[in-house]
PDB file of N, CA and C in Angstrom:
ATOM      1  N   UNK A   1      27.615-174.457 -21.736  1.00 97.00           N
ATOM      2  CA  UNK A   1      28.050-174.737 -23.081  1.00 97.00           C
ATOM      3  C   UNK A   1      26.821-175.046 -23.934  1.00 97.00           C
ATOM      4  N   UNK A   2      26.844-174.552 -25.147  1.00 97.00           N
ATOM      5  CA  UNK A   2      25.858-174.899 -26.154  1.00 97.00           C
ATOM      6  C   UNK A   2      26.616-175.499 -27.336  1.00 97.00           C
ATOM      7  N   UNK A   3      26.255-176.741 -27.687  1.00 96.00           N
ATOM      8  CA  UNK A   3      26.829-177.399 -28.847  1.00 96.00           C
ATOM      9  C   UNK A   3      25.696-177.688 -29.818  1.00 96.00           C
ATOM     10  N   UNK A   4      25.912-177.400 -31.084  1.00 96.00           N
ATOM     11  CA  UNK A   4      24.878-177.652 -32.078  1.00 96.00           C
ATOM     12  C   UNK A   4      25.442-178.285 -33.335  1.00 96.00           C
ATOM     13  N   UNK A   5      24.642-179.171 -33.902  1.00 95.00           N
ATOM     14  CA  UNK A   5      24.972-179.737 -35.200  1.00 95.00           C
ATOM     15  C   UNK A   5      24.787-178.642 -36.243  1.00 95.00           C
ATOM     16  N   UNK A   6      25.570-178.643 -37.253  1.00 95.00           N
ATOM     17  CA  UNK A   6      25.495-177.594 -38.264  1.00 95.00           C
ATOM     18  C   UNK A   6      24.563-177.930 -39.422  1.00 95.00           C
ATOM     19  N   UNK A   7      24.846-179.012 -40.109  1.00 88.00           N
ATOM     20  CA  UNK A   7      24.173-179.340 -41.359  1.00 88.00           C
ATOM     21  C   UNK A   7      22.706-179.693 -41.132  1.00 88.00           C
ATOM     22  N   UNK A   8      21.825-178.916 -41.729  1.00 86.00           N
ATOM     23  CA  UNK A   8      20.384-179.071 -41.674  1.00 86.00           C
ATOM     24  C   UNK A   8      19.804-178.924 -40.267  1.00 86.00           C
ATOM     25  N   UNK A   9      20.580-178.360 -39.361  1.00 92.00           N
ATOM     26  CA  UNK A   9      20.087-178.032 -38.017  1.00 92.00           C
ATOM     27  C   UNK A   9      20.305-176.548 -37.789  1.00 92.00           C
ATOM     28  N   UNK A  10      21.539-176.130 -37.654  1.00 95.00           N
ATOM     29  CA  UNK A  10      21.863-174.707 -37.478  1.00 95.00           C
ATOM     30  C   UNK A  10      21.854-173.985 -38.812  1.00 95.00           C
ATOM     31  N   UNK A  11      22.411-174.627 -39.833  1.00 95.00           N
ATOM     32  CA  UNK A  11      22.485-174.002 -41.147  1.00 95.00           C
ATOM     33  C   UNK A  11      21.195-174.227 -41.927  1.00 95.00           C
ATOM     34  N   UNK A  12      20.837-173.239 -42.736  1.00 94.00           N
ATOM     35  CA  UNK A  12      19.638-173.383 -43.563  1.00 94.00           C
ATOM     36  C   UNK A  12      19.959-174.215 -44.805  1.00 94.00           C
ATOM     37  N   UNK A  13      18.993-174.328 -45.720  1.00 92.00           N
ATOM     38  CA  UNK A  13      19.163-175.135 -46.931  1.00 92.00           C
ATOM     39  C   UNK A  13      20.281-174.641 -47.852  1.00 92.00           C
ATOM     40  N   UNK A  14      20.662-173.369 -47.708  1.00 92.00           N
ATOM     41  CA  UNK A  14      21.754-172.808 -48.515  1.00 92.00           C
ATOM     42  C   UNK A  14      23.097-172.887 -47.783  1.00 92.00           C
ATOM     43  N   UNK A  15      23.132-173.630 -46.677  1.00 91.00           N
ATOM     44  CA  UNK A  15      24.343-173.772 -45.850  1.00 91.00           C
ATOM     45  C   UNK A  15      24.869-172.445 -45.337  1.00 91.00           C
ATOM     46  N   UNK A  16      23.944-171.545 -44.965  1.00 94.00           N
ATOM     47  CA  UNK A  16      24.286-170.265 -44.354  1.00 94.00           C
ATOM     48  C   UNK A  16      23.437-170.096 -43.099  1.00 94.00           C
ATOM     49  N   UNK A  17      23.637-168.979 -42.417  1.00 96.00           N
ATOM     50  CA  UNK A  17      22.845-168.657 -41.234  1.00 96.00           C
ATOM     51  C   UNK A  17      22.707-167.156 -41.132  1.00 96.00           C
ATOM     52  N   UNK A  18      21.794-166.697 -40.307  1.00 96.00           N
ATOM     53  CA  UNK A  18      21.551-165.275 -40.104  1.00 96.00           C
ATOM     54  C   UNK A  18      22.707-164.721 -39.269  1.00 96.00           C
ATOM     55  N   UNK A  19      23.672-164.107 -39.929  1.00 96.00           N
ATOM     56  CA  UNK A  19      24.894-163.650 -39.253  1.00 96.00           C
ATOM     57  C   UNK A  19      24.623-162.495 -38.295  1.00 96.00           C
ATOM     58  N   UNK A  20      23.711-161.615 -38.635  1.00 97.00           N
ATOM     59  CA  UNK A  20      23.391-160.511 -37.715  1.00 97.00           C
ATOM     60  C   UNK A  20      22.777-161.037 -36.431  1.00 97.00           C
ATOM     61  N   UNK A  21      21.845-161.968 -36.551  1.00 97.00           N
ATOM     62  CA  UNK A  21      21.202-162.551 -35.375  1.00 97.00           C
ATOM     63  C   UNK A  21      22.196-163.346 -34.554  1.00 97.00           C
ATOM     64  N   UNK A  22      23.069-164.111 -35.223  1.00 97.00           N
ATOM     65  CA  UNK A  22      24.066-164.879 -34.498  1.00 97.00           C
ATOM     66  C   UNK A  22      25.014-163.963 -33.735  1.00 97.00           C
ATOM     67  N   UNK A  23      25.398-162.852 -34.335  1.00 97.00           N
ATOM     68  CA  UNK A  23      26.284-161.912 -33.657  1.00 97.00           C
ATOM     69  C   UNK A  23      25.670-161.458 -32.338  1.00 97.00           C
ATOM     70  N   UNK A  24      24.400-161.137 -32.354  1.00 98.00           N
ATOM     71  CA  UNK A  24      23.702-160.738 -31.122  1.00 98.00           C
ATOM     72  C   UNK A  24      23.718-161.862 -30.101  1.00 98.00           C
ATOM     73  N   UNK A  25      23.369-163.060 -30.568  1.00 97.00           N
ATOM     74  CA  UNK A  25      23.321-164.202 -29.653  1.00 97.00           C
ATOM     75  C   UNK A  25      24.707-164.576 -29.133  1.00 97.00           C
ATOM     76  N   UNK A  26      25.712-164.535 -30.007  1.00 98.00           N
ATOM     77  CA  UNK A  26      27.061-164.899 -29.574  1.00 98.00           C
ATOM     78  C   UNK A  26      27.560-163.908 -28.536  1.00 98.00           C
ATOM     79  N   UNK A  27      27.316-162.622 -28.758  1.00 97.00           N
ATOM     80  CA  UNK A  27      27.729-161.622 -27.770  1.00 97.00           C
ATOM     81  C   UNK A  27      27.036-161.854 -26.433  1.00 97.00           C
ATOM     82  N   UNK A  28      25.770-162.216 -26.460  1.00 98.00           N
ATOM     83  CA  UNK A  28      25.051-162.504 -25.215  1.00 98.00           C
ATOM     84  C   UNK A  28      25.608-163.764 -24.548  1.00 98.00           C
ATOM     85  N   UNK A  29      25.918-164.778 -25.337  1.00 98.00           N
ATOM     86  CA  UNK A  29      26.532-165.985 -24.764  1.00 98.00           C
ATOM     87  C   UNK A  29      27.871-165.653 -24.115  1.00 98.00           C
ATOM     88  N   UNK A  30      28.665-164.829 -24.765  1.00 97.00           N
ATOM     89  CA  UNK A  30      29.949-164.418 -24.210  1.00 97.00           C
ATOM     90  C   UNK A  30      29.741-163.673 -22.900  1.00 97.00           C
ATOM     91  N   UNK A  31      28.765-162.780 -22.883  1.00 98.00           N
ATOM     92  CA  UNK A  31      28.475-161.994 -21.674  1.00 98.00           C
ATOM     93  C   UNK A  31      28.098-162.917 -20.512  1.00 98.00           C
ATOM     94  N   UNK A  32      27.383-163.978 -20.826  1.00 98.00           N
ATOM     95  CA  UNK A  32      26.943-164.904 -19.788  1.00 98.00           C
ATOM     96  C   UNK A  32      27.910-166.072 -19.567  1.00 98.00           C
ATOM     97  N   UNK A  33      29.061-166.007 -20.237  1.00 98.00           N
ATOM     98  CA  UNK A  33      30.088-167.034 -20.134  1.00 98.00           C
ATOM     99  C   UNK A  33      29.583-168.412 -20.564  1.00 98.00           C
ATOM    100  N   UNK A  34      28.790-168.415 -21.636  1.00 98.00           N
ATOM    101  CA  UNK A  34      28.305-169.650 -22.246  1.00 98.00           C
ATOM    102  C   UNK A  34      29.183-169.916 -23.461  1.00 98.00           C
ATOM    103  N   UNK A  35      29.770-171.100 -23.514  1.00 98.00           N
ATOM    104  CA  UNK A  35      30.681-171.466 -24.589  1.00 98.00           C
ATOM    105  C   UNK A  35      29.902-172.073 -25.738  1.00 98.00           C
ATOM    106  N   UNK A  36      30.179-171.655 -26.986  1.00 98.00           N
ATOM    107  CA  UNK A  36      29.485-172.164 -28.166  1.00 98.00           C
ATOM    108  C   UNK A  36      30.383-173.138 -28.909  1.00 98.00           C
ATOM    109  N   UNK A  37      29.809-174.282 -29.296  1.00 98.00           N
ATOM    110  CA  UNK A  37      30.533-175.321 -30.018  1.00 98.00           C
ATOM    111  C   UNK A  37      29.755-175.681 -31.279  1.00 98.00           C
ATOM    112  N   UNK A  38      30.416-175.659 -32.417  1.00 97.00           N
ATOM    113  CA  UNK A  38      29.819-176.067 -33.692  1.00 97.00           C
ATOM    114  C   UNK A  38      30.264-177.485 -33.986  1.00 97.00           C
ATOM    115  N   UNK A  39      29.305-178.374 -34.283  1.00 96.00           N
ATOM    116  CA  UNK A  39      29.619-179.784 -34.519  1.00 96.00           C
ATOM    117  C   UNK A  39      29.144-180.186 -35.918  1.00 96.00           C
ATOM    118  N   UNK A  40      30.001-180.922 -36.630  1.00 94.00           N
ATOM    119  CA  UNK A  40      29.650-181.337 -37.984  1.00 94.00           C
ATOM    120  C   UNK A  40      30.574-182.448 -38.440  1.00 94.00           C
ATOM    121  N   UNK A  41      30.115-183.194 -39.406  1.00 93.00           N
ATOM    122  CA  UNK A  41      30.986-184.164 -40.047  1.00 93.00           C
ATOM    123  C   UNK A  41      31.905-183.511 -41.058  1.00 93.00           C
ATOM    124  N   UNK A  42      31.698-182.228 -41.306  1.00 91.00           N
ATOM    125  CA  UNK A  42      32.510-181.487 -42.282  1.00 91.00           C
ATOM    126  C   UNK A  42      33.932-181.252 -41.788  1.00 91.00           C
ATOM    127  N   UNK A  43      34.762-180.780 -42.688  1.00 94.00           N
ATOM    128  CA  UNK A  43      36.147-180.486 -42.351  1.00 94.00           C
ATOM    129  C   UNK A  43      36.246-179.301 -41.403  1.00 94.00           C
ATOM    130  N   UNK A  44      37.258-179.342 -40.577  1.00 95.00           N
ATOM    131  CA  UNK A  44      37.504-178.297 -39.579  1.00 95.00           C
ATOM    132  C   UNK A  44      37.618-176.913 -40.239  1.00 95.00           C
ATOM    133  N   UNK A  45      38.331-176.836 -41.329  1.00 95.00           N
ATOM    134  CA  UNK A  45      38.550-175.556 -42.000  1.00 95.00           C
ATOM    135  C   UNK A  45      37.242-174.951 -42.502  1.00 95.00           C
ATOM    136  N   UNK A  46      36.320-175.799 -42.970  1.00 93.00           N
ATOM    137  CA  UNK A  46      35.014-175.312 -43.433  1.00 93.00           C
ATOM    138  C   UNK A  46      34.234-174.686 -42.284  1.00 93.00           C
ATOM    139  N   UNK A  47      34.251-175.345 -41.137  1.00 94.00           N
ATOM    140  CA  UNK A  47      33.537-174.807 -39.973  1.00 94.00           C
ATOM    141  C   UNK A  47      34.142-173.479 -39.523  1.00 94.00           C
ATOM    142  N   UNK A  48      35.449-173.429 -39.453  1.00 96.00           N
ATOM    143  CA  UNK A  48      36.107-172.175 -39.037  1.00 96.00           C
ATOM    144  C   UNK A  48      35.752-171.048 -39.993  1.00 96.00           C
ATOM    145  N   UNK A  49      35.686-171.342 -41.284  1.00 96.00           N
ATOM    146  CA  UNK A  49      35.365-170.325 -42.273  1.00 96.00           C
ATOM    147  C   UNK A  49      33.946-169.794 -42.085  1.00 96.00           C
ATOM    148  N   UNK A  50      33.037-170.636 -41.649  1.00 95.00           N
ATOM    149  CA  UNK A  50      31.660-170.192 -41.401  1.00 95.00           C
ATOM    150  C   UNK A  50      31.574-169.198 -40.258  1.00 95.00           C
ATOM    151  N   UNK A  51      32.496-169.302 -39.320  1.00 97.00           N
ATOM    152  CA  UNK A  51      32.464-168.483 -38.097  1.00 97.00           C
ATOM    153  C   UNK A  51      33.731-167.639 -37.943  1.00 97.00           C
ATOM    154  N   UNK A  52      34.248-167.131 -39.040  1.00 95.00           N
ATOM    155  CA  UNK A  52      35.514-166.393 -39.014  1.00 95.00           C
ATOM    156  C   UNK A  52      35.621-165.368 -37.885  1.00 95.00           C
ATOM    157  N   UNK A  53      34.635-164.499 -37.680  1.00 94.00           N
ATOM    158  CA  UNK A  53      34.813-163.499 -36.617  1.00 94.00           C
ATOM    159  C   UNK A  53      34.863-164.088 -35.205  1.00 94.00           C
ATOM    160  N   UNK A  54      34.386-165.333 -35.041  1.00 97.00           N
ATOM    161  CA  UNK A  54      34.235-165.914 -33.703  1.00 97.00           C
ATOM    162  C   UNK A  54      35.107-167.152 -33.500  1.00 97.00           C
ATOM    163  N   UNK A  55      35.776-167.612 -34.539  1.00 96.00           N
ATOM    164  CA  UNK A  55      36.442-168.904 -34.526  1.00 96.00           C
ATOM    165  C   UNK A  55      37.437-169.074 -33.381  1.00 96.00           C
ATOM    166  N   UNK A  56      38.071-168.031 -32.952  1.00 97.00           N
ATOM    167  CA  UNK A  56      39.043-168.132 -31.859  1.00 97.00           C
ATOM    168  C   UNK A  56      38.391-168.090 -30.487  1.00 97.00           C
ATOM    169  N   UNK A  57      37.077-167.898 -30.449  1.00 97.00           N
ATOM    170  CA  UNK A  57      36.360-167.818 -29.181  1.00 97.00           C
ATOM    171  C   UNK A  57      35.392-168.976 -29.007  1.00 97.00           C
ATOM    172  N   UNK A  58      35.500-169.975 -29.848  1.00 98.00           N
ATOM    173  CA  UNK A  58      34.589-171.113 -29.783  1.00 98.00           C
ATOM    174  C   UNK A  58      35.360-172.379 -30.123  1.00 98.00           C
ATOM    175  N   UNK A  59      34.687-173.511 -30.017  1.00 97.00           N
ATOM    176  CA  UNK A  59      35.322-174.772 -30.365  1.00 97.00           C
ATOM    177  C   UNK A  59      34.531-175.464 -31.470  1.00 97.00           C
ATOM    178  N   UNK A  60      35.199-176.450 -32.071  1.00 97.00           N
ATOM    179  CA  UNK A  60      34.622-177.171 -33.196  1.00 97.00           C
ATOM    180  C   UNK A  60      34.795-178.667 -32.985  1.00 97.00           C
ATOM    181  N   UNK A  61      33.748-179.395 -33.280  1.00 96.00           N
ATOM    182  CA  UNK A  61      33.810-180.843 -33.392  1.00 96.00           C
ATOM    183  C   UNK A  61      33.595-181.120 -34.866  1.00 96.00           C
ATOM    184  N   UNK A  62      34.617-181.647 -35.520  1.00 95.00           N
ATOM    185  CA  UNK A  62      34.552-181.756 -36.977  1.00 95.00           C
ATOM    186  C   UNK A  62      34.997-183.129 -37.454  1.00 95.00           C
ATOM    187  N   UNK A  63      34.812-183.343 -38.734  1.00 92.00           N
ATOM    188  CA  UNK A  63      35.244-184.550 -39.415  1.00 92.00           C
ATOM    189  C   UNK A  63      34.749-185.809 -38.677  1.00 92.00           C
ATOM    190  N   UNK A  64      33.454-185.778 -38.327  1.00 82.00           N
ATOM    191  CA  UNK A  64      32.787-186.868 -37.607  1.00 82.00           C
ATOM    192  C   UNK A  64      33.396-187.168 -36.245  1.00 82.00           C
ATOM    193  N   UNK A  65      33.813-186.113 -35.564  1.00 76.00           N
ATOM    194  CA  UNK A  65      34.254-186.272 -34.198  1.00 76.00           C
ATOM    195  C   UNK A  65      35.712-186.206 -34.020  1.00 76.00           C
TER     196      UNK A  65
END
């Protein structure tokens, strides 16, 4: 499992990320059976919206836990 904080860690200053690069990495994590978790104090819906293509294949820690 890989869990990462979102705000100012995974996300850049514009609150976005390199979606093409993440797609490559996410597919490789899936191939290796590594589970990805996005963690943030933000609302659950905001996190899911950031990862729409992958949201059903990952987990979220939101709203400060």
